[in-house]
Amino acid sequence: MLSVEKFRVGEREVWIGVVFSGRVQGIAFAFDRRTLMERIRSLAEHLRKRGVSVSLDVQPSDYPEKVFKVMIGELDNADFLPELSFEGVTPFEKKVYEWLTKNVKRGSVITYGALAKALNTSPRAIGGAMKRNPYPIVVSCHRVVAHDGIGYYSSGIDEKKFLLEIEGVKEWTS
């Protein structure tokens, strides 16, 4: 199922879409509805390629509001982890996502290299896991930065900067 809602953060509209079946299968967000729907279709395709049965039939739920509360800091990322299905996620990716969510808190960042060292892997492997993250905002891949700059973000650099700015991380957004 799919649940979509629009929220306001300061002057910005933020659209959040959550794909779910019992638990959250994936999350997408964007600054406009058209882009959100493109990201949801891409997310659904990614999940289906990994063997996850996905329905995009619209059904209201409280998931978008909960994701929004994570975004604005009213709900801790780690408190939302039990809501995630982790369907279609490899054991390595799950390990990365859980470690990141539990250890890199709102208002802080970690480099790809430091995260790789903490998990005894390579920065390239971390980058791949971040790129495939089906749970942006909740699994805070926006908090993973390059040693020499903001790094990449699959939803776009403007979105990464936005998330870091609302978390109060200024040094990586200017």
XYZ file of N, CA and C in Angstrom:
522
model
N 0.834 -1.177 0.000
C 0.000 0.000 0.000
C 0.883 1.246 0.000
N 0.282 2.351 -0.357
C 0.998 3.618 -0.425
C 0.211 4.676 0.324
N 0.890 5.419 1.170
C 0.299 6.546 1.875
C 1.169 7.772 1.622
N 0.546 8.869 1.195
C 1.264 10.098 0.836
C 0.644 11.278 1.577
N 1.499 12.135 2.120
C 1.032 13.370 2.750
C 2.016 14.491 2.482
N 1.492 15.706 2.542
C 2.303 16.915 2.370
C 2.418 17.603 3.722
N 3.625 18.083 4.011
C 3.906 18.777 5.262
C 4.628 20.081 4.952
N 4.716 20.947 5.941
C 5.458 22.196 5.792
C 6.560 22.237 6.840
N 7.761 22.559 6.366
C 8.906 22.769 7.246
C 9.415 24.158 6.920
N 9.146 25.117 7.806
C 9.497 26.505 7.514
C 8.749 26.970 6.271
N 9.493 27.443 5.292
C 8.908 27.934 4.042
C 8.733 26.835 3.001
N 9.133 25.632 3.314
C 9.212 24.557 2.330
C 8.096 23.539 2.496
N 7.509 23.145 1.355
C 6.599 22.005 1.349
C 7.416 20.744 1.171
N 7.070 19.712 1.926
C 7.755 18.424 1.824
C 6.693 17.347 1.674
N 6.824 16.575 0.602
C 5.925 15.452 0.355
C 6.622 14.182 0.823
N 5.898 13.376 1.588
C 6.434 12.105 2.080
C 5.506 10.987 1.638
N 6.099 9.977 1.034
C 5.350 8.799 0.627
C 5.936 7.569 1.298
N 5.067 6.708 1.797
C 5.504 5.499 2.478
C 4.809 4.296 1.842
N 5.615 3.338 1.402
C 5.119 2.077 0.871
C 5.144 1.086 2.032
N 4.016 0.399 2.247
C 3.947 -0.488 3.407
C 3.057 -1.691 3.142
N 3.324 -2.724 3.889
C 2.484 -3.918 3.938
C 2.776 -4.557 5.291
N 1.995 -4.209 6.267
C 2.281 -4.635 7.638
C 3.296 -3.718 8.287
N 4.470 -3.634 7.680
C 5.524 -2.702 8.124
C 5.941 -1.846 6.934
N 6.791 -0.872 7.201
C 7.265 0.027 6.151
C 8.239 -0.711 5.240
N 7.920 -0.730 3.955
C 8.789 -1.353 2.950
C 9.740 -0.331 2.326
N 9.320 0.922 2.276
C 10.161 1.964 1.698
C 9.579 3.339 1.914
N 10.446 4.338 1.828
C 10.076 5.739 2.056
C 10.667 6.568 0.922
N 9.906 7.561 0.478
C 10.420 8.536 -0.484
C 9.959 9.918 -0.034
N 10.737 10.936 -0.373
C 10.303 12.301 -0.096
C 10.805 13.217 -1.191
N 10.119 14.343 -1.338
C 10.488 15.323 -2.361
C 9.831 16.653 -2.009
N 10.227 17.685 -2.740
C 9.668 19.013 -2.516
C 8.439 19.280 -3.374
N 8.088 18.347 -4.258
C 6.862 18.469 -5.043
C 6.290 17.080 -5.301
N 4.991 17.036 -5.561
C 4.284 15.758 -5.696
C 4.764 14.957 -6.908
N 5.017 15.625 -8.021
C 5.448 14.926 -9.236
C 6.763 14.195 -9.002
N 7.727 14.874 -8.407
C 9.014 14.254 -8.113
C 8.844 13.116 -7.116
N 7.984 13.320 -6.110
C 7.736 12.264 -5.139
C 7.223 11.014 -5.843
N 6.264 11.171 -6.742
C 5.692 10.006 -7.416
C 6.735 9.300 -8.283
N 7.631 10.057 -8.909
C 8.732 9.442 -9.668
C 9.623 8.623 -8.738
N 9.918 9.170 -7.579
C 10.775 8.465 -6.606
C 10.079 7.234 -6.047
N 8.776 7.310 -5.852
C 8.034 6.147 -5.358
C 8.051 5.034 -6.403
N 7.849 5.397 -7.679
C 7.896 4.375 -8.736
C 9.278 3.732 -8.807
N 10.314 4.545 -8.682
C 11.678 4.023 -8.692
C 11.929 3.122 -7.481
N 11.453 3.533 -6.320
C 11.574 2.737 -5.097
C 10.867 1.397 -5.264
N 9.645 1.429 -5.792
C 8.882 0.196 -5.993
C 9.607 -0.738 -6.954
N 10.184 -0.187 -8.003
C 10.945 -0.999 -8.965
C 12.152 -1.640 -8.287
N 12.868 -0.854 -7.490
C 14.028 -1.362 -6.747
C 13.610 -2.512 -5.821
N 12.523 -2.320 -5.081
C 12.064 -3.351 -4.147
C 11.615 -4.608 -4.884
N 10.902 -4.434 -5.979
C 10.431 -5.591 -6.751
C 11.601 -6.389 -7.314
N 12.658 -5.684 -7.778
C 13.850 -6.386 -8.285
C 14.496 -7.221 -7.191
N 14.268 -6.859 -5.951
C 14.824 -7.598 -4.822
C 13.824 -8.591 -4.236
N 12.761 -8.856 -4.980
C 11.819 -9.884 -4.581
C 10.737 -9.470 -3.606
N 10.559 -8.170 -3.409
C 9.548 -7.681 -2.475
C 8.240 -7.445 -3.231
N 7.157 -7.969 -2.715
C 5.830 -7.741 -3.292
C 5.347 -6.366 -2.840
N 5.149 -5.465 -3.806
C 4.810 -4.077 -3.505
C 3.497 -3.706 -4.184
N 2.617 -3.073 -3.428
C 1.386 -2.518 -3.987
C 1.432 -1.003 -3.814
N 1.081 -0.286 -4.872
C 1.020 1.171 -4.787
C -0.430 1.651 -4.715
N -1.328 0.756 -4.301
C -2.708 1.165 -4.050
C -2.694 2.117 -2.860
N -3.396 3.230 -2.992
C -3.377 4.257 -1.950
C -4.251 3.830 -0.772
N -3.667 3.952 0.409
C -4.395 3.666 1.653
C -3.851 4.598 2.730
N -4.707 5.347 3.368
C -4.232 6.235 4.431
C -3.555 5.453 5.562
N -2.546 6.063 6.144
C -1.873 5.494 7.312
C -1.205 6.626 8.078
N -0.725 6.306 9.253
C -0.012 7.312 10.041
C 1.489 7.304 9.750
N 1.928 6.452 8.842
C 3.369 6.376 8.543
C 3.974 7.694 8.036
N 3.346 8.387 7.071
C 3.971 9.648 6.642
C 4.147 10.647 7.789
N 3.168 10.724 8.673
C 3.287 11.639 9.812
C 4.418 11.219 10.752
N 4.564 9.915 10.961
C 5.663 9.433 11.811
C 7.019 9.755 11.175
N 7.128 9.567 9.866
C 8.384 9.899 9.179
C 8.645 11.399 9.295
N 7.601 12.206 9.153
C 7.734 13.652 9.321
C 8.229 13.983 10.731
N 7.693 13.301 11.734
C 8.133 13.548 13.115
C 9.607 13.183 13.291
N 10.060 12.145 12.602
C 11.494 11.828 12.615
C 12.259 12.975 11.951
N 11.768 13.446 10.822
C 12.433 14.518 10.078
C 12.640 15.763 10.935
N 11.620 16.144 11.694
C 11.709 17.388 12.465
C 12.220 17.176 13.889
N 12.549 15.941 14.235
C 13.168 15.674 15.530
C 12.207 15.390 16.661
N 10.927 15.200 16.380
C 9.972 14.858 17.441
C 9.982 13.377 17.769
N 10.560 12.571 16.883
C 10.669 11.126 17.083
C 12.087 10.724 16.711
N 12.754 9.991 17.588
C 14.128 9.553 17.329
C 14.145 8.490 16.232
N 15.112 8.598 15.346
C 15.246 7.647 14.237
C 15.233 6.207 14.740
N 15.996 5.913 15.774
C 16.111 4.542 16.272
C 14.775 4.011 16.796
N 13.918 4.896 17.291
C 12.615 4.462 17.791
C 11.702 3.986 16.659
N 12.014 4.388 15.422
C 11.206 3.999 14.268
C 11.696 2.698 13.631
N 12.900 2.246 13.975
C 13.462 1.026 13.367
C 12.518 -0.186 13.397
N 11.792 -0.454 14.502
C 10.913 -1.622 14.513
C 9.780 -1.563 13.480
N 9.509 -0.377 12.953
C 8.453 -0.210 11.944
C 8.928 -0.630 10.550
N 10.240 -0.789 10.357
C 10.796 -1.104 9.040
C 10.767 -2.606 8.793
N 10.388 -3.003 7.581
C 10.296 -4.426 7.256
C 11.657 -5.047 6.948
N 12.575 -4.283 6.432
C 13.885 -4.744 5.965
C 13.754 -5.816 4.880
N 12.597 -5.886 4.219
C 12.418 -6.795 3.083
C 13.294 -6.328 1.931
N 13.954 -7.251 1.271
C 14.765 -6.903 0.113
C 16.091 -6.249 0.454
N 16.408 -6.173 1.730
C 17.660 -5.579 2.200
C 18.612 -6.724 2.520
N 19.863 -6.617 2.078
C 20.843 -7.661 2.372
C 21.230 -7.613 3.854
N 21.760 -8.696 4.393
C 22.229 -8.665 5.791
C 23.271 -7.561 6.021
N 24.161 -7.342 5.043
C 25.156 -6.271 5.174
C 24.473 -4.909 5.256
N 23.530 -4.654 4.348
C 22.829 -3.364 4.349
C 22.083 -3.156 5.665
N 21.410 -4.194 6.151
C 20.684 -4.077 7.418
C 21.641 -3.720 8.557
N 22.794 -4.356 8.578
C 23.806 -4.071 9.602
C 24.245 -2.599 9.528
N 24.490 -2.115 8.320
C 24.900 -0.711 8.126
C 23.784 0.228 8.570
N 22.558 -0.044 8.113
C 21.434 0.842 8.418
C 21.154 0.901 9.919
N 21.198 -0.245 10.569
C 20.941 -0.255 12.008
C 22.050 0.451 12.781
N 23.321 0.192 12.414
C 24.425 0.846 13.119
C 24.339 2.363 12.947
N 24.125 2.796 11.716
C 24.034 4.230 11.431
C 22.901 4.866 12.228
N 21.737 4.246 12.191
C 20.558 4.811 12.849
C 20.725 4.876 14.360
N 21.359 3.894 14.939
C 21.525 3.854 16.388
C 22.691 4.703 16.895
N 23.681 4.966 16.043
C 24.916 5.602 16.524
C 25.177 7.021 16.031
N 24.590 7.421 14.930
C 24.824 8.775 14.422
C 23.531 9.555 14.607
N 23.505 10.331 15.648
C 22.284 11.005 16.077
C 22.073 12.335 15.356
N 20.866 12.806 15.450
C 20.444 14.087 14.878
C 21.451 15.186 15.242
N 21.823 15.979 14.243
C 22.750 17.079 14.470
C 24.207 16.708 14.307
N 24.481 15.449 13.964
C 25.873 15.033 13.762
C 26.001 14.304 12.431
N 27.241 14.168 11.986
C 27.527 13.464 10.735
C 28.679 12.499 10.966
N 28.860 11.598 10.005
C 29.979 10.659 10.002
C 30.456 10.552 8.564
N 31.749 10.367 8.376
C 32.249 10.199 7.008
C 32.054 8.753 6.560
N 32.043 8.567 5.234
C 31.966 7.221 4.678
C 33.100 6.361 5.257
N 34.289 6.954 5.352
C 35.453 6.230 5.858
C 35.311 5.833 7.319
N 34.827 6.745 8.150
C 34.661 6.441 9.576
C 33.579 5.378 9.784
N 32.515 5.457 9.001
C 31.461 4.441 9.097
C 32.000 3.085 8.635
N 32.786 3.099 7.568
C 33.393 1.861 7.074
C 34.313 1.255 8.138
N 35.106 2.089 8.786
C 36.018 1.597 9.822
C 35.237 0.997 10.990
N 34.144 1.651 11.391
C 33.333 1.152 12.505
C 32.736 -0.215 12.195
N 32.487 -0.484 10.900
C 31.854 -1.749 10.503
C 32.824 -2.704 9.812
N 34.109 -2.350 9.840
C 35.152 -3.196 9.262
C 34.877 -3.538 7.789
N 34.632 -2.492 7.008
C 34.381 -2.657 5.573
C 35.011 -1.481 4.836
N 34.667 -1.293 3.591
C 35.254 -0.221 2.786
C 34.286 0.951 2.615
N 34.831 2.156 2.417
C 33.966 3.304 2.140
C 33.095 3.085 0.896
N 33.620 2.388 -0.096
C 32.839 2.112 -1.310
C 31.617 1.241 -0.983
N 31.790 0.243 -0.118
C 30.666 -0.610 0.292
C 29.618 0.201 1.053
N 30.088 1.108 1.889
C 29.165 1.992 2.620
C 28.402 2.864 1.639
N 29.104 3.441 0.670
C 28.451 4.276 -0.340
C 27.377 3.518 -1.099
N 27.654 2.279 -1.450
C 26.672 1.455 -2.139
C 25.437 1.202 -1.286
N 25.664 0.908 -0.016
C 24.532 0.679 0.892
C 23.705 1.955 1.047
N 24.369 3.102 1.139
C 23.643 4.366 1.274
C 22.806 4.631 0.014
N 23.384 4.366 -1.143
C 22.685 4.595 -2.413
C 21.426 3.736 -2.516
N 21.445 2.547 -1.955
C 20.313 1.617 -2.043
C 19.349 1.714 -0.857
N 19.563 2.637 0.050
C 18.744 2.779 1.250
C 17.276 3.049 0.892
N 16.374 2.118 1.204
C 14.965 2.360 0.901
C 14.231 3.151 1.991
N 14.940 3.580 3.008
C 14.314 4.254 4.143
C 14.930 5.627 4.443
N 15.070 6.511 3.436
C 15.666 7.811 3.741
C 14.878 8.532 4.838
N 15.520 9.412 5.503
C 15.062 10.173 6.659
C 15.189 9.296 7.906
N 14.533 8.134 7.939
C 14.592 7.264 9.111
C 15.989 6.652 9.231
N 16.452 5.968 8.189
C 17.845 5.517 8.134
C 18.597 6.699 7.541
N 19.276 7.399 8.387
C 19.769 8.754 8.107
C 21.016 8.795 7.226
N 20.887 8.303 5.996
C 22.022 8.303 5.069
C 22.472 9.734 4.743
N 21.611 10.722 4.958
C 22.008 12.119 4.738
C 23.086 12.556 5.732
N 23.254 11.823 6.819
C 24.276 12.164 7.814
C 25.646 11.574 7.476
N 25.722 10.852 6.361
C 27.001 10.287 5.927
C 27.578 11.220 4.872
N 28.768 11.734 5.144
C 29.391 12.736 4.277
C 30.780 12.264 3.838
N 31.272 12.889 2.785
C 32.632 12.617 2.327
C 33.621 13.336 3.245
N 34.861 12.883 3.267
C 35.860 13.532 4.132
C 36.163 14.964 3.681
N 35.862 15.268 2.420
C 36.205 16.586 1.872
C 34.986 17.371 1.393
N 33.797 16.986 1.836
C 32.597 17.715 1.419
C 31.338 16.939 1.744
N 30.234 17.433 1.244
C 28.938 16.877 1.609
C 28.703 15.479 1.052
N 29.341 15.139 -0.051
C 29.158 13.808 -0.621
C 27.913 13.715 -1.478
N 27.506 12.506 -1.764
C 26.401 12.208 -2.664
C 25.123 11.978 -1.861
N 23.981 12.109 -2.526
C 22.693 11.754 -1.921
C 21.746 11.399 -3.040
N 21.185 10.196 -2.995
C 20.379 9.706 -4.116
C 19.122 10.534 -4.353
N 18.604 11.197 -3.340
C 17.437 12.074 -3.543
C 17.842 13.465 -4.013
N 19.129 13.759 -4.041
C 19.620 15.064 -4.495
C 20.335 15.821 -3.399
N 21.315 16.595 -3.800
C 22.112 17.371 -2.841
C 21.253 18.410 -2.116
N 20.297 19.057 -2.829
C 19.430 20.027 -2.149
C 18.654 19.374 -1.013
N 18.188 18.150 -1.229
C 17.455 17.436 -0.197
C 18.373 17.081 0.973
N 19.606 16.671 0.663
C 20.565 16.345 1.727
C 20.863 17.588 2.562
N 21.109 18.708 1.887
C 21.376 19.963 2.603
C 20.183 20.360 3.466
N 18.985 20.225 2.915
C 17.771 20.552 3.647
C 17.678 19.744 4.940
N 17.866 18.441 4.849
C 17.781 17.585 6.032
C 18.843 17.942 7.060
N 20.065 18.182 6.596
C 21.137 18.561 7.526
C 20.857 19.925 8.160
N 20.337 20.869 7.370
C 20.034 22.196 7.907
C 18.966 22.144 8.994
N 17.890 21.361 8.780
C 16.849 21.317 9.807
C 17.308 20.569 11.043
N 18.408 19.805 10.909
C 18.994 19.143 12.066
C 20.056 20.023 12.738
N 20.316 21.197 12.156
C 21.258 22.124 12.754
C 22.708 21.891 12.373
N 22.946 21.115 11.322
C 24.322 20.845 10.869
C 24.659 21.883 9.808
N 25.386 22.924 10.173
C 25.661 24.039 9.265
C 26.941 23.865 8.449
N 27.956 23.238 9.031
C 29.260 23.205 8.379
C 29.253 22.481 7.027
N 28.314 21.572 6.794
C 28.292 20.795 5.555
C 27.319 21.353 4.531
N 26.594 22.421 4.880
C 25.516 22.890 4.012
C 25.784 24.227 3.361
N 26.868 24.892 3.711
C 27.119 26.224 3.139
C 28.026 26.160 1.927
